[in-house]
Coordinates of N, CA and C in Angstrom, one line a residue:
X1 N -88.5 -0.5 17.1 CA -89.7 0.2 16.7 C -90.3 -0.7 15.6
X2 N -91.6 -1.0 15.6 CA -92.1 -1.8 14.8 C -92.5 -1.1 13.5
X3 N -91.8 -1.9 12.2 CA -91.6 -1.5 10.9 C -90.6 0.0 10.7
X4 N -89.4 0.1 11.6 CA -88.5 1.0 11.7 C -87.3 0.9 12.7
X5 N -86.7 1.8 12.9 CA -85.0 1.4 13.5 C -85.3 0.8 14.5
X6 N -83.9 0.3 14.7 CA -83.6 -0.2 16.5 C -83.6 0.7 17.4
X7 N -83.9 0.9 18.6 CA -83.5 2.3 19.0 C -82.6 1.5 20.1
X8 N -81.4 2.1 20.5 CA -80.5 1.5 21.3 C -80.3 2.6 22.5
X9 N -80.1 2.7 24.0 CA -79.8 3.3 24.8 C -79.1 2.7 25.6
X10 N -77.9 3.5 26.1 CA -76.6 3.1 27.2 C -75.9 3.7 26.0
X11 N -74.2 3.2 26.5 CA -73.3 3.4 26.6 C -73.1 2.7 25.2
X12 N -72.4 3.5 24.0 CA -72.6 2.4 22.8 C -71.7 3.1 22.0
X13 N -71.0 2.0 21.7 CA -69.7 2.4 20.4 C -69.6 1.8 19.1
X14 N -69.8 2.8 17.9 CA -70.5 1.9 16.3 C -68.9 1.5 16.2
X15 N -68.9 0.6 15.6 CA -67.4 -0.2 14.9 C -67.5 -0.2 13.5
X16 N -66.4 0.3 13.2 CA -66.8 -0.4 11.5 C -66.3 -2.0 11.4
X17 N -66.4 -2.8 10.2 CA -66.2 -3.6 9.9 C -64.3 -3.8 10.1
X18 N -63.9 -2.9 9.5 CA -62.0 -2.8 9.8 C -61.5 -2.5 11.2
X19 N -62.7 -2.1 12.0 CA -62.2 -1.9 13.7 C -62.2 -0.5 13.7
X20 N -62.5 0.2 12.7 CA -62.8 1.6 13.3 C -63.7 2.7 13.9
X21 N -63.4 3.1 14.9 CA -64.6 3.7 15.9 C -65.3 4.4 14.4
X22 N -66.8 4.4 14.2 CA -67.2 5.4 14.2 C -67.9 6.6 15.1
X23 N -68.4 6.3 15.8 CA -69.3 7.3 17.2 C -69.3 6.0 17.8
X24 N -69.7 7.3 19.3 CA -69.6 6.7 20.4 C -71.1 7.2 21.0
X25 N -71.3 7.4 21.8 CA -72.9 7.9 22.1 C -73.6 7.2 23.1
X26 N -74.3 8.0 23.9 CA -75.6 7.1 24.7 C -77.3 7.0 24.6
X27 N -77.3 7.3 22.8 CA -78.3 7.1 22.5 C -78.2 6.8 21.2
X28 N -79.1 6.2 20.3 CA -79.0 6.2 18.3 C -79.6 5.2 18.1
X29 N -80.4 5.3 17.0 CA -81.5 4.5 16.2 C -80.7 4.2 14.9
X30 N -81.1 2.8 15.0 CA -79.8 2.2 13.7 C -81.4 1.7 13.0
X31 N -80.9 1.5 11.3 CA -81.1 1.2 10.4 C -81.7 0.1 10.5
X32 N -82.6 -0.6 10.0 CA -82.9 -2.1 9.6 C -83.7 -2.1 8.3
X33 N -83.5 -1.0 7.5 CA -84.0 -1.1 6.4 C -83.2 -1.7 5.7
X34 N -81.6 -1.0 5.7 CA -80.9 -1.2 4.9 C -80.7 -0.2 3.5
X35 N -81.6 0.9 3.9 CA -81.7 2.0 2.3 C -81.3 3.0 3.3
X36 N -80.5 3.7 4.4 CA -80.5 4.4 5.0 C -79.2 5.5 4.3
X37 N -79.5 6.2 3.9 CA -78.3 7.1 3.2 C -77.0 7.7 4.1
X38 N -77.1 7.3 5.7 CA -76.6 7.4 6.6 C -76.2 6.5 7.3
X39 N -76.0 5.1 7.1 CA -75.5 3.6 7.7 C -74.4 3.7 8.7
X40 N -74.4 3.3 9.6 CA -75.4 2.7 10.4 C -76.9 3.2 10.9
X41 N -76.9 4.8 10.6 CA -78.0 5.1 11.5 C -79.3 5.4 10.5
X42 N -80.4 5.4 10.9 CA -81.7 5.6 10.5 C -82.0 6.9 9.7
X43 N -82.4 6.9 9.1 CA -82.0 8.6 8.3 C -83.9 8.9 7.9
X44 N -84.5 8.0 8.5 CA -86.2 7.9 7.9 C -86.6 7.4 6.6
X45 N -85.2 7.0 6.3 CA -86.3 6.1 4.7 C -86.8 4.9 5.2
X46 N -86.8 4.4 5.6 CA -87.8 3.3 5.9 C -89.5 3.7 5.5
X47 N -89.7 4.7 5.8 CA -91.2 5.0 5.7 C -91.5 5.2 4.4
X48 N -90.3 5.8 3.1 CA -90.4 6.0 2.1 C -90.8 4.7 0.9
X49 N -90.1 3.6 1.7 CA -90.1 2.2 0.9 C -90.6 1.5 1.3
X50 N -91.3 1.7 2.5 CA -92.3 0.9 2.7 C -91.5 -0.3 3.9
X51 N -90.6 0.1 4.1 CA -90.2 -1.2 5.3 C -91.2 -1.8 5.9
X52 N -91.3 -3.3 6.2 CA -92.2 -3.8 7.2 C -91.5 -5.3 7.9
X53 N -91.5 -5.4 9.0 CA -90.7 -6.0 10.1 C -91.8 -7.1 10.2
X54 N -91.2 -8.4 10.9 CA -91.9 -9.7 11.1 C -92.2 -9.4 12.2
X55 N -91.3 -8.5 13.5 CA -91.5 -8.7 14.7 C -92.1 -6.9 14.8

């Protein structure tokens, strides 16, 4: 989404960094803000801070 998450669909399993599953799911919009009070996933702040994407 331009100036907002990724949106990802299929078959998708979040990992943490130490290897542990967090969700599994066949849908979810991840973060690219980076201010998401819910990391990995999009929680709507982006719109709050003003995110804006190159692409």
């Amino acid at each position: 989404m331009p100036n907002g998450p990724l949106h990802v669909k299929g078959n998708l399993e979040v990992i943490s960094g130490t290897g542990r599953t967090v969700a599994r799911m066949t849908e979810a919009w991840l973060c690219r803000c980076g201010q998401s009070g819910n990391k990995p996933f999009c929680d709507g702040t982006h719109k709050k801070v003003g995110f804006r994407s190159d692409q």
